[in-house]
Short mmCIF file of C-alpha atoms and ligand atoms in Angstrom, two decimals:
data_model
loop_
_atom_site.label_atom_id
_atom_site.label_comp_id
_atom_site.label_asym_id
_atom_site.label_seq_id
_atom_site.Cartn_x
_atom_site.Cartn_y
_atom_site.Cartn_z
CA MET G 27 139.66 88.66 93.55
CA LYS G 28 138.83 85.26 92.08
CA ASN G 29 135.93 83.84 94.04
CA SER G 30 136.33 80.21 94.87
CA ILE G 31 133.35 77.89 95.28
CA VAL G 32 133.15 74.14 95.89
CA ILE G 33 129.90 72.35 95.08
CA ASN G 34 129.80 69.00 96.88
CA ALA G 35 127.38 67.14 94.66
CA ASP G 36 127.77 64.02 96.78
CA VAL G 37 126.93 65.78 100.06
CA GLU G 38 123.15 66.02 100.17
CA LYS G 39 121.48 68.23 102.74
CA GLY G 40 117.82 67.29 102.48
CA THR G 41 114.92 68.39 100.31
CA ILE G 42 114.22 72.00 99.43
CA ASN G 43 110.54 72.32 100.28
CA ARG G 44 108.77 73.53 97.15
CA ASN G 45 106.68 75.80 99.38
CA ILE G 46 109.73 78.05 99.76
CA TYR G 47 108.54 79.39 96.39
CA GLY G 48 105.08 80.24 97.76
CA HIS G 49 102.97 83.34 97.22
CA PHE G 50 100.62 85.71 98.99
CA ALA G 51 97.56 87.46 97.56
CA GLU G 52 95.63 89.87 99.78
CA HIS G 53 92.50 91.94 99.33
CA LEU G 54 94.72 94.96 98.98
CA GLY G 55 94.80 97.54 96.20
CA ARG G 56 94.63 95.87 92.80
CA CYS G 57 95.94 92.45 93.79
CA ILE G 58 92.71 90.45 93.94
CA TYR G 59 90.34 92.85 92.17
CA GLU G 60 91.62 93.78 88.68
CA GLY G 61 94.82 91.79 89.14
CA ILE G 62 93.30 88.33 89.55
CA TRP G 63 89.53 88.69 89.61
CA VAL G 64 87.76 90.59 86.85
CA GLY G 65 84.37 88.86 87.05
CA GLU G 66 82.65 86.64 84.54
CA ASP G 67 81.14 89.55 82.59
CA SER G 68 84.45 91.32 82.04
CA PRO G 69 85.67 91.97 78.47
CA ILE G 70 89.07 90.79 79.75
CA PRO G 71 89.30 87.08 78.84
CA ASN G 72 88.69 85.06 81.99
CA THR G 73 87.91 81.64 83.39
CA LYS G 74 84.87 81.92 85.64
CA GLY G 75 85.95 85.46 86.56
CA ILE G 76 89.72 84.89 86.92
CA ARG G 77 91.75 86.65 84.25
CA ASN G 78 93.42 84.26 81.83
CA ASP G 79 96.62 86.19 81.16
CA VAL G 80 97.55 86.33 84.84
CA LEU G 81 96.52 82.72 85.31
CA GLU G 82 98.73 81.53 82.47
CA ALA G 83 101.70 83.58 83.69
CA LEU G 84 101.36 82.23 87.22
CA LYS G 85 100.97 78.63 86.04
CA GLN G 86 104.33 78.93 84.32
CA ILE G 87 106.18 79.54 87.60
CA ASN G 88 104.64 76.54 89.40
CA ILE G 89 103.21 78.31 92.41
CA PRO G 90 103.16 75.61 95.09
CA VAL G 91 101.07 77.40 97.74
CA LEU G 92 99.03 80.60 97.90
CA ARG G 93 98.23 82.53 101.08
CA TRP G 94 94.90 84.42 101.28
CA PRO G 95 92.93 86.65 102.19
CA GLY G 96 95.56 88.65 104.13
CA GLY G 97 97.64 90.09 105.76
CA CYS G 98 95.99 92.75 107.82
CA PHE G 99 92.81 92.18 105.83
CA ALA G 100 92.48 88.68 107.28
CA ASP G 101 91.81 89.91 110.80
CA GLU G 102 88.87 91.96 109.58
CA TYR G 103 87.57 89.44 107.10
CA HIS G 104 84.35 87.61 107.83
CA TRP G 105 84.20 84.68 105.47
CA LYS G 106 80.42 84.36 105.52
CA ASP G 107 80.23 87.74 103.71
CA GLY G 108 82.01 86.15 100.75
CA ILE G 109 79.78 83.17 99.90
CA GLY G 110 76.39 82.75 98.20
CA PRO G 111 75.09 84.66 95.17
CA ARG G 112 77.55 87.46 94.41
CA SER G 113 74.85 90.07 93.87
CA GLU G 114 73.68 89.53 97.45
CA ARG G 115 77.08 89.63 99.12
CA LYS G 116 77.75 92.33 101.68
CA ARG G 117 79.59 95.44 100.56
CA MET G 118 82.06 96.51 103.21
CA VAL G 119 84.88 99.01 103.62
CA ASN G 120 88.44 97.80 103.32
CA THR G 121 89.58 99.90 106.25
CA HIS G 122 93.21 98.84 106.15
CA TRP G 123 93.82 99.33 102.51
CA GLY G 124 92.63 102.55 100.94
CA GLY G 125 89.16 102.70 102.51
CA VAL G 126 87.62 101.38 99.30
CA VAL G 127 84.46 99.29 98.92
CA GLU G 128 85.03 95.54 99.11
CA ASN G 129 82.11 93.84 97.40
CA ASN G 130 83.12 90.35 98.51
CA HIS G 131 82.81 88.98 94.98
CA PHE G 132 86.03 87.07 95.51
CA GLY G 133 85.39 84.74 98.44
CA THR G 134 86.09 81.19 99.51
CA HIS G 135 84.70 79.47 96.38
CA GLU G 136 86.57 81.83 94.06
CA PHE G 137 89.83 81.40 95.96
CA MET G 138 89.55 77.63 95.91
CA LEU G 139 88.86 77.76 92.18
CA LEU G 140 92.00 79.88 91.72
CA CYS G 141 94.06 77.30 93.62
CA GLU G 142 92.57 74.48 91.56
CA LEU G 143 93.39 76.30 88.33
CA LEU G 144 96.93 77.01 89.54
CA ASP G 145 97.27 73.49 90.92
CA CYS G 146 98.57 74.87 94.21
CA GLU G 147 97.81 74.34 97.89
CA PRO G 148 95.56 76.92 99.54
CA TYR G 149 96.89 78.58 102.68
CA ILE G 150 94.00 80.28 104.45
CA CYS G 151 94.63 82.88 107.12
CA GLY G 152 91.85 83.01 109.73
CA ASN G 153 90.56 85.95 111.73
CA VAL G 154 91.66 86.14 115.37
CA GLY G 155 91.77 89.93 115.72
CA SER G 156 88.07 90.64 115.18
CA GLY G 157 86.59 87.18 114.65
CA THR G 158 85.27 84.53 116.96
CA VAL G 159 86.39 80.99 117.65
CA GLN G 160 83.06 79.81 116.26
CA GLU G 161 83.55 81.75 113.02
CA MET G 162 86.98 80.24 112.49
CA SER G 163 85.83 76.77 113.38
CA GLU G 164 82.85 76.98 111.02
CA TRP G 165 85.05 78.17 108.15
CA VAL G 166 87.13 75.01 108.46
CA GLU G 167 83.94 72.93 108.67
CA TYR G 168 82.51 74.72 105.61
CA MET G 169 85.58 74.02 103.53
CA THR G 170 86.54 70.52 104.63
CA PHE G 171 83.66 68.58 106.20
CA ASP G 172 82.51 65.65 104.12
CA GLY G 173 78.99 64.53 105.06
CA GLU G 174 76.04 66.15 106.68
CA SER G 175 76.66 69.17 108.88
CA PRO G 176 75.27 72.71 108.92
CA MET G 177 78.31 74.16 107.18
CA ALA G 178 78.79 71.30 104.70
CA ASN G 179 75.11 71.53 103.76
CA TRP G 180 75.48 75.26 103.23
CA ARG G 181 78.49 74.68 101.01
CA GLY G 182 76.38 72.29 98.96
CA GLU G 183 73.61 74.87 98.63
CA ASN G 184 76.25 77.25 97.29
CA GLY G 185 77.14 74.82 94.54
CA ARG G 186 79.99 72.75 95.96
CA GLN G 187 79.17 69.26 97.25
CA GLU G 188 82.70 67.91 97.57
CA PRO G 189 84.80 69.28 100.39
CA TRP G 190 88.05 70.94 99.49
CA ASN G 191 91.44 69.92 100.83
CA VAL G 192 92.84 72.69 102.97
CA LYS G 193 96.26 71.86 104.25
CA TYR G 194 97.59 75.17 105.57
CA PHE G 195 95.66 77.32 108.02
CA GLY G 196 97.02 80.42 109.78
CA VAL G 197 95.57 81.38 113.16
CA GLY G 198 95.62 85.15 112.68
CA ASN G 199 98.17 87.52 111.15
CA GLU G 200 100.60 89.99 112.73
CA ASN G 201 98.86 89.67 116.06
CA TRP G 202 101.47 92.02 117.52
CA GLY G 203 100.16 94.76 115.20
CA CYS G 204 97.21 95.03 112.81
CA GLY G 205 95.99 91.62 113.98
CA GLY G 206 95.10 92.81 117.47
CA ASN G 207 98.07 94.66 119.02
CA MET G 208 98.57 91.78 121.42
CA ARG G 209 101.37 90.83 123.77
CA PRO G 210 102.93 87.46 122.96
CA GLU G 211 101.63 85.94 126.20
CA TYR G 212 98.05 86.94 125.35
CA TYR G 213 98.29 85.79 121.74
CA ALA G 214 99.87 82.48 122.81
CA ASP G 215 96.81 81.80 124.95
CA LEU G 216 94.44 82.83 122.16
CA TYR G 217 96.35 80.65 119.73
CA ARG G 218 95.96 77.66 122.04
CA ARG G 219 92.23 78.29 122.26
CA TYR G 220 91.45 79.06 118.60
CA GLN G 221 93.54 76.22 117.20
CA THR G 222 91.64 73.71 119.35
CA TYR G 223 88.63 74.18 117.10
CA VAL G 224 90.53 74.12 113.83
CA ARG G 225 89.52 70.51 113.30
CA ASN G 226 90.73 67.76 111.04
CA TYR G 227 87.70 66.35 109.22
CA GLY G 228 87.98 63.02 107.41
CA ASP G 229 91.31 62.77 105.64
CA ASN G 230 91.93 66.50 105.72
CA LYS G 231 94.87 67.09 108.03
CA ILE G 232 95.51 70.73 108.77
CA TYR G 233 98.99 72.16 109.23
CA LYS G 234 98.41 74.91 111.79
CA ILE G 235 100.48 78.06 111.57
CA ALA G 236 100.77 80.42 114.52
CA GLY G 237 101.26 84.15 113.99
CA GLY G 238 104.94 84.83 114.49
CA ALA G 239 107.35 87.64 115.10
CA ASN G 240 107.95 90.95 113.43
CA VAL G 241 111.55 91.16 112.22
CA ASP G 242 113.83 90.75 115.27
CA ASP G 243 111.25 90.39 118.03
CA TYR G 244 112.96 87.32 119.45
CA ASN G 245 110.92 87.46 122.63
CA TRP G 246 107.78 86.79 120.56
CA THR G 247 109.31 83.59 119.19
CA GLU G 248 110.51 82.57 122.66
CA VAL G 249 107.07 83.02 124.25
CA LEU G 250 105.15 81.37 121.41
CA MET G 251 107.46 78.35 121.30
CA ARG G 252 107.44 78.01 125.07
CA GLU G 253 103.70 78.38 125.57
CA ALA G 254 102.25 76.89 122.41
CA GLY G 255 105.02 75.21 120.40
CA ARG G 256 103.62 71.72 120.85
CA LEU G 257 100.26 72.81 119.41
CA MET G 258 101.55 74.27 116.17
CA ASP G 259 103.06 72.92 112.96
CA GLY G 260 104.48 76.23 111.82
CA LEU G 261 105.40 79.61 113.23
CA SER G 262 105.52 82.61 110.96
CA LEU G 263 108.05 85.42 110.56
CA HIS G 264 107.62 88.68 108.65
CA TYR G 265 110.48 90.75 107.31
CA TYR G 266 110.43 93.27 104.47
CA THR G 267 113.43 94.79 102.68
CA ILE G 268 113.00 98.55 103.05
CA PRO G 269 115.97 100.76 102.12
CA GLY G 270 114.66 103.82 103.98
CA GLU G 271 112.41 104.28 106.99
CA PHE G 272 108.94 102.74 107.11
CA TRP G 273 107.00 105.83 108.19
CA THR G 274 109.12 108.66 106.85
CA GLY G 275 110.22 107.46 103.41
CA LYS G 276 110.93 103.93 102.27
CA GLY G 277 112.68 105.02 99.06
CA SER G 278 111.59 104.93 95.44
CA ALA G 279 111.22 101.67 93.52
CA THR G 280 112.81 103.13 90.38
CA ASN G 281 114.34 106.50 91.07
CA PHE G 282 116.98 105.74 93.68
CA PRO G 283 120.65 106.67 94.22
CA GLU G 284 123.47 104.09 94.12
CA ASP G 285 123.76 103.94 97.89
CA GLU G 286 120.17 102.70 98.11
CA TRP G 287 121.13 99.79 95.89
CA PHE G 288 123.80 98.83 98.40
CA ILE G 289 121.53 99.36 101.43
CA THR G 290 118.81 97.26 99.81
CA MET G 291 121.21 94.36 99.29
CA GLN G 292 122.54 94.70 102.82
CA LYS G 293 118.99 94.60 104.20
CA ALA G 294 118.02 91.64 102.04
CA LEU G 295 121.04 89.73 103.36
CA HIS G 296 119.83 90.46 106.91
CA MET G 297 117.26 87.71 106.42
CA ASP G 298 120.03 85.19 107.08
CA GLU G 299 120.67 86.55 110.57
CA LEU G 300 116.95 86.67 111.36
CA ILE G 301 116.41 83.05 110.38
CA THR G 302 119.50 81.96 112.30
CA LYS G 303 118.48 83.74 115.50
CA HIS G 304 114.76 82.87 115.44
CA GLY G 305 115.81 79.34 114.44
CA THR G 306 118.12 79.06 117.44
CA ILE G 307 115.19 79.85 119.75
CA MET G 308 113.01 77.33 117.94
CA ASP G 309 115.79 74.72 118.28
CA LYS G 310 115.70 75.15 122.05
CA TYR G 311 112.06 74.02 122.21
CA ASP G 312 111.99 71.88 119.08
CA PRO G 313 115.40 70.30 118.44
CA GLU G 314 113.89 67.84 115.94
CA LYS G 315 112.80 70.79 113.81
CA ARG G 316 109.21 69.57 113.63
CA VAL G 317 107.80 73.10 113.67
CA GLY G 318 108.40 74.87 110.38
CA MET G 319 109.52 78.46 110.11
CA ILE G 320 106.96 80.00 107.76
CA ILE G 321 108.17 83.29 106.33
CA ASP G 322 104.75 84.20 104.99
CA GLU G 323 105.55 87.82 104.15
CA TRP G 324 108.82 89.00 102.64
CA GLY G 325 110.06 91.16 99.79
CA THR G 326 110.79 94.78 98.93
CA TRP G 327 108.59 97.58 100.21
CA PHE G 328 109.11 100.98 98.58
CA ASP G 329 107.12 104.22 98.38
CA VAL G 330 104.07 103.82 96.16
CA GLU G 331 104.26 104.95 92.54
CA GLN G 332 103.48 108.63 92.21
CA GLY G 333 99.81 109.37 91.63
CA THR G 334 98.59 106.01 92.95
CA ASN G 335 96.47 105.42 96.06
CA PRO G 336 98.89 105.27 99.04
CA GLY G 337 96.77 102.47 100.50
CA PHE G 338 97.22 100.29 97.40
CA LEU G 339 100.98 99.67 97.80
CA TYR G 340 101.59 99.65 94.05
CA GLN G 341 105.29 99.77 93.15
CA GLN G 342 107.40 99.10 90.06
CA ASN G 343 109.91 96.30 90.04
CA THR G 344 113.50 96.57 88.75
CA ILE G 345 116.58 94.42 88.37
CA ARG G 346 117.23 95.37 92.02
CA ASP G 347 114.08 93.45 93.04
CA ALA G 348 115.28 90.45 91.04
CA LEU G 349 118.55 90.44 92.97
CA VAL G 350 116.67 90.73 96.27
CA ALA G 351 114.56 87.70 95.35
CA ALA G 352 117.62 85.64 94.36
CA VAL G 353 119.48 86.56 97.57
CA HIS G 354 116.45 85.51 99.62
CA PHE G 355 116.10 82.17 97.85
CA HIS G 356 119.73 81.33 98.49
CA ILE G 357 119.22 82.10 102.18
CA PHE G 358 115.94 80.19 102.40
CA GLN G 359 117.47 77.14 100.72
CA LYS G 360 120.45 77.21 103.05
CA HIS G 361 118.01 77.05 105.98
CA SER G 362 115.66 74.54 104.41
CA ASP G 363 115.96 72.24 107.41
CA ARG G 364 113.82 74.79 109.31
CA VAL G 365 112.20 76.98 106.65
CA GLN G 366 109.26 75.00 105.32
CA MET G 367 107.41 77.74 103.47
CA THR G 368 107.79 81.35 102.38
CA ASN G 369 105.30 83.63 100.65
CA ILE G 370 106.48 86.69 98.77
CA ALA G 371 104.34 89.81 99.17
CA GLN G 372 102.47 89.96 96.87
CA THR G 373 101.52 88.15 93.69
CA VAL G 374 99.94 90.88 91.53
CA ASN G 375 100.10 94.71 91.55
CA VAL G 376 101.14 94.97 95.21
CA LEU G 377 104.67 95.37 96.67
CA GLN G 378 107.21 92.99 95.05
CA ALA G 379 104.80 91.60 92.48
CA MET G 380 105.25 88.92 89.84
CA VAL G 381 102.99 90.63 87.34
CA LEU G 382 101.59 94.13 86.90
CA THR G 383 98.34 94.86 85.13
CA GLU G 384 96.79 97.93 83.57
CA GLY G 385 93.31 97.34 82.19
CA ASP G 386 93.61 94.38 79.84
CA LYS G 387 97.41 94.60 79.68
CA MET G 388 99.84 92.59 81.78
CA ILE G 389 103.62 92.63 82.13
CA LEU G 390 106.04 90.27 83.83
CA THR G 391 108.44 91.78 86.35
CA PRO G 392 112.14 90.96 86.85
CA THR G 393 111.10 89.19 90.07
CA TYR G 394 108.80 86.93 88.04
CA HIS G 395 111.76 85.84 85.96
CA VAL G 396 113.74 84.81 89.04
CA PHE G 397 110.82 82.63 90.18
CA ASP G 398 110.72 81.12 86.72
CA MET G 399 114.46 80.42 86.61
CA TYR G 400 114.56 79.07 90.17
CA LYS G 401 111.59 76.69 89.92
CA VAL G 402 114.11 73.91 89.20
CA HIS G 403 115.03 74.04 92.89
CA GLN G 404 111.50 73.13 94.02
CA ASP G 405 111.58 69.74 95.80
CA ALA G 406 115.17 69.19 94.67
CA THR G 407 117.94 67.98 96.98
CA LEU G 408 120.02 70.75 98.49
CA LEU G 409 123.76 70.30 97.95
CA SER G 410 126.53 71.36 100.27
CA VAL G 411 128.39 74.45 99.01
CA ASP G 412 131.61 76.00 100.36
CA ALA G 413 132.12 79.53 99.11
CA THR G 414 135.02 81.91 99.64
CA VAL G 415 133.96 85.11 97.96
CA GLY G 416 135.17 88.68 97.83
CA SER G 417 133.38 91.73 99.15
CA TYR G 418 131.09 94.24 97.57
CA LYS G 419 132.24 97.46 99.22
CA TYR G 420 130.39 100.70 99.35
CA ASN G 421 131.79 103.66 101.27
CA ASP G 422 132.97 102.09 104.53
CA GLN G 423 130.65 99.08 104.40
CA GLU G 424 130.92 95.68 102.80
CA VAL G 425 128.85 92.58 102.10
CA PRO G 426 129.66 89.36 100.19
CA GLN G 427 129.63 90.11 96.47
CA VAL G 428 128.31 86.74 95.33
CA THR G 429 125.73 84.41 96.81
CA VAL G 430 125.12 80.87 95.62
CA SER G 431 122.95 77.80 96.09
CA ALA G 432 122.92 74.41 94.38
CA SER G 433 120.57 71.48 94.16
CA LYS G 434 120.22 68.14 92.41
CA ASP G 435 116.92 67.29 90.72
CA LYS G 436 115.29 63.86 90.50
CA ASP G 437 117.03 63.16 87.18
CA GLY G 438 120.44 63.87 88.70
CA LYS G 439 120.89 67.26 87.03
CA VAL G 440 122.71 69.81 89.15
CA ASN G 441 121.32 73.36 89.15
CA ILE G 442 123.58 76.11 90.45
CA SER G 443 122.13 79.55 91.00
CA LEU G 444 124.43 82.51 91.47
CA CYS G 445 124.00 86.19 91.94
CA ASN G 446 126.41 89.07 91.79
CA ILE G 447 124.90 91.86 93.84
CA ASP G 448 127.62 94.40 93.00
CA HIS G 449 126.09 97.02 90.72
CA LYS G 450 129.45 97.95 89.13
CA GLU G 451 131.95 95.09 89.20
CA SER G 452 131.78 91.71 87.51
CA ALA G 453 132.80 88.61 89.46
CA SER G 454 135.10 85.80 88.27
CA LEU G 455 134.26 82.48 89.83
CA SER G 456 136.28 79.34 90.00
CA ILE G 457 133.84 76.55 90.82
CA GLN G 458 134.99 73.07 91.68
CA LEU G 459 132.34 70.42 91.13
CA ARG G 460 133.00 67.57 93.49
CA GLY G 461 131.27 64.23 93.10
CA ILE G 462 129.72 64.46 89.62
CA ALA G 463 132.68 64.38 87.18
CA GLU G 464 131.71 61.24 85.29
CA GLN G 465 128.14 62.45 84.82
CA ILE G 466 128.87 65.80 83.17
CA SER G 467 127.52 65.77 79.63
CA SER G 468 126.12 69.25 79.19
CA LEU G 469 126.23 72.77 80.58
CA THR G 470 123.51 75.31 79.92
CA GLY G 471 122.96 78.73 81.43
CA THR G 472 120.40 81.51 81.75
CA ILE G 473 121.07 85.05 82.92
CA LEU G 474 118.93 87.93 84.12
CA THR G 475 120.80 91.23 84.15
CA ALA G 476 120.54 94.86 83.06
CA ASP G 477 122.66 97.87 82.13
CA THR G 478 121.28 100.26 84.70
CA ILE G 479 120.32 99.87 88.35
CA ASP G 480 116.76 101.02 87.71
CA ALA G 481 116.06 98.86 84.62
CA HIS G 482 112.47 97.63 84.60
CA ASN G 483 109.69 96.48 82.33
CA THR G 484 106.84 98.82 81.40
CA PHE G 485 103.61 98.40 79.47
CA GLU G 486 105.31 100.23 76.59
CA GLN G 487 108.58 98.27 76.86
CA PRO G 488 107.78 94.93 78.51
CA GLU G 489 111.05 93.17 77.68
CA VAL G 490 113.78 95.42 79.06
CA VAL G 491 114.69 92.88 81.76
CA ILE G 492 114.21 89.32 80.57
CA PRO G 493 116.26 86.12 80.87
CA THR G 494 118.68 85.35 78.06
CA GLU G 495 121.16 82.60 77.32
CA PHE G 496 124.31 82.76 79.45
CA THR G 497 127.57 82.01 77.67
CA GLN G 498 130.26 83.19 80.07
CA ALA G 499 130.79 79.78 81.63
CA SER G 500 133.10 76.95 80.60
CA ILE G 501 133.64 73.53 82.06
CA GLU G 502 136.53 71.11 81.96
CA ASN G 503 136.46 67.98 84.03
CA GLU G 504 135.44 69.15 87.50
CA GLN G 505 136.37 72.77 86.95
CA LEU G 506 133.78 75.40 86.08
CA ASP G 507 134.87 78.97 85.26
CA VAL G 508 132.22 81.64 85.30
CA THR G 509 132.16 85.40 84.90
CA LEU G 510 129.12 87.05 86.38
CA PRO G 511 128.38 90.54 85.03
CA PRO G 512 127.46 93.23 87.56
CA MET G 513 123.95 92.94 89.05
CA SER G 514 123.16 89.56 87.58
CA VAL G 515 121.30 86.37 88.44
CA VAL G 516 122.53 83.23 86.70
CA LEU G 517 121.23 79.69 86.63
CA LEU G 518 123.60 76.96 85.40
CA THR G 519 122.36 73.45 84.70
CA ILE G 520 124.81 70.58 84.52
CA GLY G 521 123.47 67.38 83.05
O1 AHR Q 612 101.74 92.87 102.72
C1 AHR Q 612 101.22 94.06 103.18
C2 AHR Q 612 100.94 94.05 104.67
O2 AHR Q 612 102.14 93.96 105.36
C3 AHR Q 612 100.15 92.89 105.21
O3 AHR Q 612 98.78 93.06 105.09
C4 AHR Q 612 100.54 92.87 106.65
O4 AHR Q 612 100.45 91.58 107.21
C5 AHR Q 612 101.95 93.42 106.64
O5 AHR Q 612 102.13 94.39 107.59
#
């Protein structure tokens, strides 16, 4: 079937918040330690302890916002353990993740330095589960108070006179689970109380994010919006793409049968339904869409690589992960009137990572390349798209074969991203470009694809899945004809 798509370049649907391309880095496995922080004395080239290769790779994808220190770790993290001379910082046990020693060498100052080097906004997640209101309040004072105060003075003693800007602050994480096993009614009350003391000092205006629902727990969203909606700027949602079962076998990242490819795509597409349904509840209490949906954990979650610590959540990353990322971005952009931020889990060496490291070596994953290709959508204007596409069928099930999103950048260039999630069949597309005919002067394309469903980059072969020039597109007047190979992500730019 010829898939037919209309891009309405003259029907603008608002700005795609650049924070949709946000990230998440937790004190988990080898994400922070080894992956980002190696320490100033490391033989691995670094900037004040942060490894240069990872830094350079991450700069390239324009990370807009970075969430830290967790995840589950956040509700056991006591920020005062992570400041002052590193040699004197408390050594603790990371009980959630592998039971390893956490030496607290990467703390508030180091995280803020990382954000400065990446030129991104920090998104701090505070501790509700095992922390006090005072502790949370003092953390905000420590980071943002300009003038004389106990916490600001302490910050100065630790080498930083100027306050930092902290825009995004999360009041706990997964409070229905690792963040305290609470009922929504109880957490809503705690949220109201804790957020009262998350103060705005000087010009620093904090965007407060309440801990939101797990997957399809719509009652959580209902209760939080009803009881605390007016006191929050954002409400989170967590959903991971897991082909198997969470506790009994999630499936392998690389060694998986064809039906797991299909199931993975089907589960990735489920994000659309979740946003629609949680969004409908939010609309009831917030029809102006003031409160952002903050999907601050998403991505693939597979069984850990054989021989690695089960608590470190280290997994490889294939062309399948790239497709999952592209599918998600198309969904997030479609809902960009409500979705104000998302944070993929996680940046380095954990779950659906951008980069993997081994000692002093680093490789880029297929997912990284999607972030790199799609950065053109950040802060661009979303365009209206009408798509009539065929199905990708597997056994007795079917999903749409092609997903698409389009935006216009500040120079008037139109970027169209497409993905063909079918692992066997190519897709012919007939795309009508409405509203830009007289401006078309050039067409360029980039493709990310592979020959096998498990194709991935390794330290020995780091360039198995990389973007290349795309040539299977032609344009005449308003008509664009494209052939997408199986399992491919394509970005077309029309100037
Ligand atoms: O990203 C890994 C973990 O998944 C996070 O710590 C937690 O919030 C979620 O359950």
